[in-house]
Backbone as JSON, one array per atom type, in Angstrom:
{
  "sequence": "MYATQALTHVVPLAAELDKNKVTPGVLGFLVFAALAVGVWQLMKSMNRHMGRVNFEEAPDPAAKSGAPGVTAEK",
  "N": [[11.12, 34.6, 0.8], [7.88, 34.51, 2.04], [5.34, 31.98, 2.67], [2.72, 32.94, 2.54], [2.98, 35.2, 0.94], [3.77, 34.01, -1.44], [1.48, 32.59, -2.06], [-0.32, 34.65, -2.57], [0.52, 35.53, -5.04], [-0.04, 33.36, -6.64], [-2.77, 32.86, -6.53], [-4.32, 34.67, -8.25], [-3.6, 33.56, -10.73], [-4.75, 31.03, -10.61], [-7.44, 31.6, -10.77], [-7.83, 32.1, -13.42], [-7.86, 29.65, -14.71], [-9.8, 27.24, -16.43], [-12.07, 25.24, -14.92], [-13.34, 23.08, -16.04], [-11.66, 22.11, -17.99], [-9.3, 21.23, -16.93], [-7.13, 18.57, -16.52], [-5.59, 15.48, -15.34], [-3.56, 14.68, -17.05], [-0.62, 13.51, -18.87], [1.47, 13.19, -17.05], [0.1, 12.63, -14.66], [-1.03, 10.16, -15.36], [1.31, 8.63, -15.71], [2.38, 8.62, -13.1], [0.34, 7.26, -11.73], [0.43, 4.8, -13.09], [3.01, 3.97, -12.39], [2.71, 3.62, -9.63], [0.83, 1.54, -9.66], [2.32, -0.54, -10.85], [4.3, -0.83, -8.91], [2.78, -1.72, -6.69], [1.87, -4.13, -7.72], [4.29, -5.55, -7.96], [5.03, -5.68, -5.26], [2.96, -7.31, -4.26], [3.49, -9.68, -5.65], [5.99, -10.33, -4.58], [5.27, -10.68, -1.89], [3.6, -12.93, -2.05], [5.47, -14.84, -2.86], [7.19, -14.9, -0.65], [5.41, -15.71, 1.37], [4.85, -18.25, 0.51], [7.16, -19.6, 1.17], [7.1, -19.92, 3.88], [7.25, -22.06, 6.61], [5.24, -23.4, 8.7], [4.62, -24.92, 11.72], [2.35, -25.93, 14.05], [2.66, -25.74, 17.56], [2.37, -28.48, 19.82], [-0.39, -28.95, 22.08], [0.23, -28.19, 25.4], [-1.31, -29.1, 27.58], [-2.47, -31.42, 26.7], [-0.34, -33.21, 26.59], [0.46, -33.47, 29.24], [-1.31, -35.09, 30.46], [-3.61, -34.19, 31.7], [-6.63, -34.31, 33.61], [-9.64, -35.16, 31.95], [-8.88, -34.33, 29.46], [-8.34, -35.27, 26.18], [-6.06, -36.66, 23.9], [-5.81, -35.94, 20.49], [-5.36, -37.73, 17.43]],
  "CA": [[9.72, 34.87, 0.54], [6.99, 33.75, 2.9], [4.34, 31.2, 1.96], [1.54, 33.76, 2.27], [3.29, 36.05, -0.21], [3.76, 33.17, -2.63], [0.09, 32.27, -2.38], [-1.0, 35.82, -3.14], [0.89, 35.62, -6.45], [-0.57, 32.2, -7.35], [-4.24, 32.88, -6.52], [-4.89, 35.24, -9.47], [-3.39, 32.64, -11.84], [-5.7, 29.93, -10.48], [-8.77, 32.07, -11.16], [-7.89, 32.11, -14.87], [-8.01, 28.29, -15.21], [-11.15, 26.73, -16.62], [-12.14, 24.01, -14.13], [-13.84, 21.99, -16.88], [-10.63, 21.68, -18.92], [-8.11, 20.78, -16.22], [-7.06, 17.11, -16.43], [-4.32, 15.06, -14.78], [-2.57, 14.66, -18.12], [0.3, 12.39, -19.03], [2.21, 13.01, -15.8], [-0.79, 11.93, -13.72], [-1.12, 8.76, -15.78], [2.58, 7.96, -15.44], [2.49, 8.42, -11.66], [-0.61, 6.21, -11.38], [0.95, 3.55, -13.63], [4.17, 3.57, -11.58], [2.18, 3.1, -8.36], [0.2, 0.25, -9.92], [3.39, -1.52, -11.06], [4.93, -1.05, -7.6], [1.88, -2.55, -5.87], [1.87, -5.47, -8.31], [5.55, -6.19, -7.59], [4.97, -6.0, -3.83], [2.08, -8.46, -4.08], [4.22, -10.85, -6.14], [7.02, -10.64, -3.59], [4.62, -11.19, -0.68], [3.17, -14.3, -2.32], [6.67, -15.68, -2.89], [7.67, -15.06, 0.73], [4.44, -16.49, 2.14], [4.99, -19.65, 0.08], [8.34, -20.18, 1.81], [6.89, -20.06, 5.32], [7.01, -23.43, 7.06], [4.67, -23.21, 10.02], [4.09, -26.09, 12.4], [1.77, -25.53, 15.32], [3.18, -26.46, 18.72], [1.33, -29.29, 20.45], [-1.02, -28.4, 23.29], [0.92, -28.76, 26.57], [-2.26, -29.76, 28.47], [-2.72, -32.77, 26.18], [0.81, -34.05, 26.91], [0.65, -33.67, 30.67], [-2.28, -36.06, 30.97], [-4.58, -33.5, 32.57], [-7.9, -35.04, 33.61], [-10.69, -34.63, 31.09], [-8.32, -33.91, 28.18], [-7.93, -36.42, 25.37], [-5.16, -36.28, 22.8], [-6.33, -36.36, 19.17], [-4.3, -38.15, 16.51]],
  "C": [[8.88, 33.95, 1.43], [5.94, 33.03, 2.08], [3.11, 32.03, 1.64], [1.77, 34.69, 1.09], [3.27, 35.24, -1.5], [2.34, 32.83, -3.04], [-0.65, 33.45, -2.99], [-0.64, 36.0, -4.61], [0.26, 34.48, -7.27], [-2.09, 32.27, -7.48], [-4.81, 33.54, -7.77], [-4.7, 34.33, -10.69], [-4.39, 31.49, -11.81], [-7.09, 30.35, -10.9], [-8.93, 32.05, -12.67], [-8.12, 30.72, -15.46], [-9.47, 27.91, -15.35], [-11.23, 25.37, -15.94], [-12.65, 22.83, -14.94], [-12.77, 21.42, -17.8], [-9.37, 21.16, -18.22], [-8.19, 19.26, -16.06], [-5.71, 16.71, -15.82], [-3.22, 14.98, -15.83], [-1.68, 13.43, -18.09], [1.07, 12.13, -17.73], [1.37, 12.28, -14.76], [-0.93, 10.46, -14.06], [0.16, 8.0, -15.46], [2.77, 7.69, -13.96], [1.57, 7.28, -11.23], [-0.11, 4.86, -11.88], [2.14, 3.05, -12.82], [3.71, 3.01, -10.24], [1.55, 1.73, -8.55], [1.26, -0.84, -10.12], [4.09, -1.84, -9.74], [4.09, -1.94, -6.71], [1.87, -3.98, -6.4], [3.14, -6.22, -7.92], [5.58, -6.55, -6.11], [4.09, -7.21, -3.57], [2.76, -9.75, -4.54], [5.27, -11.3, -5.13], [6.4, -11.23, -2.33], [4.17, -12.63, -0.89], [4.35, -15.26, -2.32], [7.16, -15.93, -1.47], [6.7, -15.89, 1.57], [4.49, -17.97, 1.75], [6.16, -20.34, 0.75], [8.17, -20.41, 3.3], [6.55, -21.5, 5.64], [6.53, -23.34, 8.5], [4.14, -24.53, 10.54], [3.6, -25.65, 13.77], [2.33, -26.39, 16.45], [2.06, -27.28, 19.34], [0.83, -28.64, 21.75], [-0.35, -29.02, 24.52], [-0.04, -29.48, 27.52], [-2.53, -31.19, 28.01], [-1.56, -33.71, 26.52], [0.88, -34.39, 28.4], [-0.36, -34.66, 31.27], [-3.26, -35.42, 31.93], [-5.92, -34.22, 32.49], [-8.92, -34.34, 32.7], [-10.18, -34.18, 29.72], [-7.88, -35.15, 27.43], [-7.07, -35.91, 24.22], [-5.75, -36.81, 21.5], [-5.16, -36.73, 18.28], [-4.76, -37.96, 15.11]]
}
């Protein structure tokens, strides 16, 4: 069956629905809640991983070479 044939059978059914009474329902809530829990877990994991990062900035090579006009800060 082609998609256009399937749509011709579905369109008359859609016309019967009252647009004021259609709601996402329980399934919509469950999907939204699952996405929210997934995002929360990802944020928790990201915070844990970012806390483990040990970053030390490399010293400026121009300050070590004694270039004129450059002073090293301590």
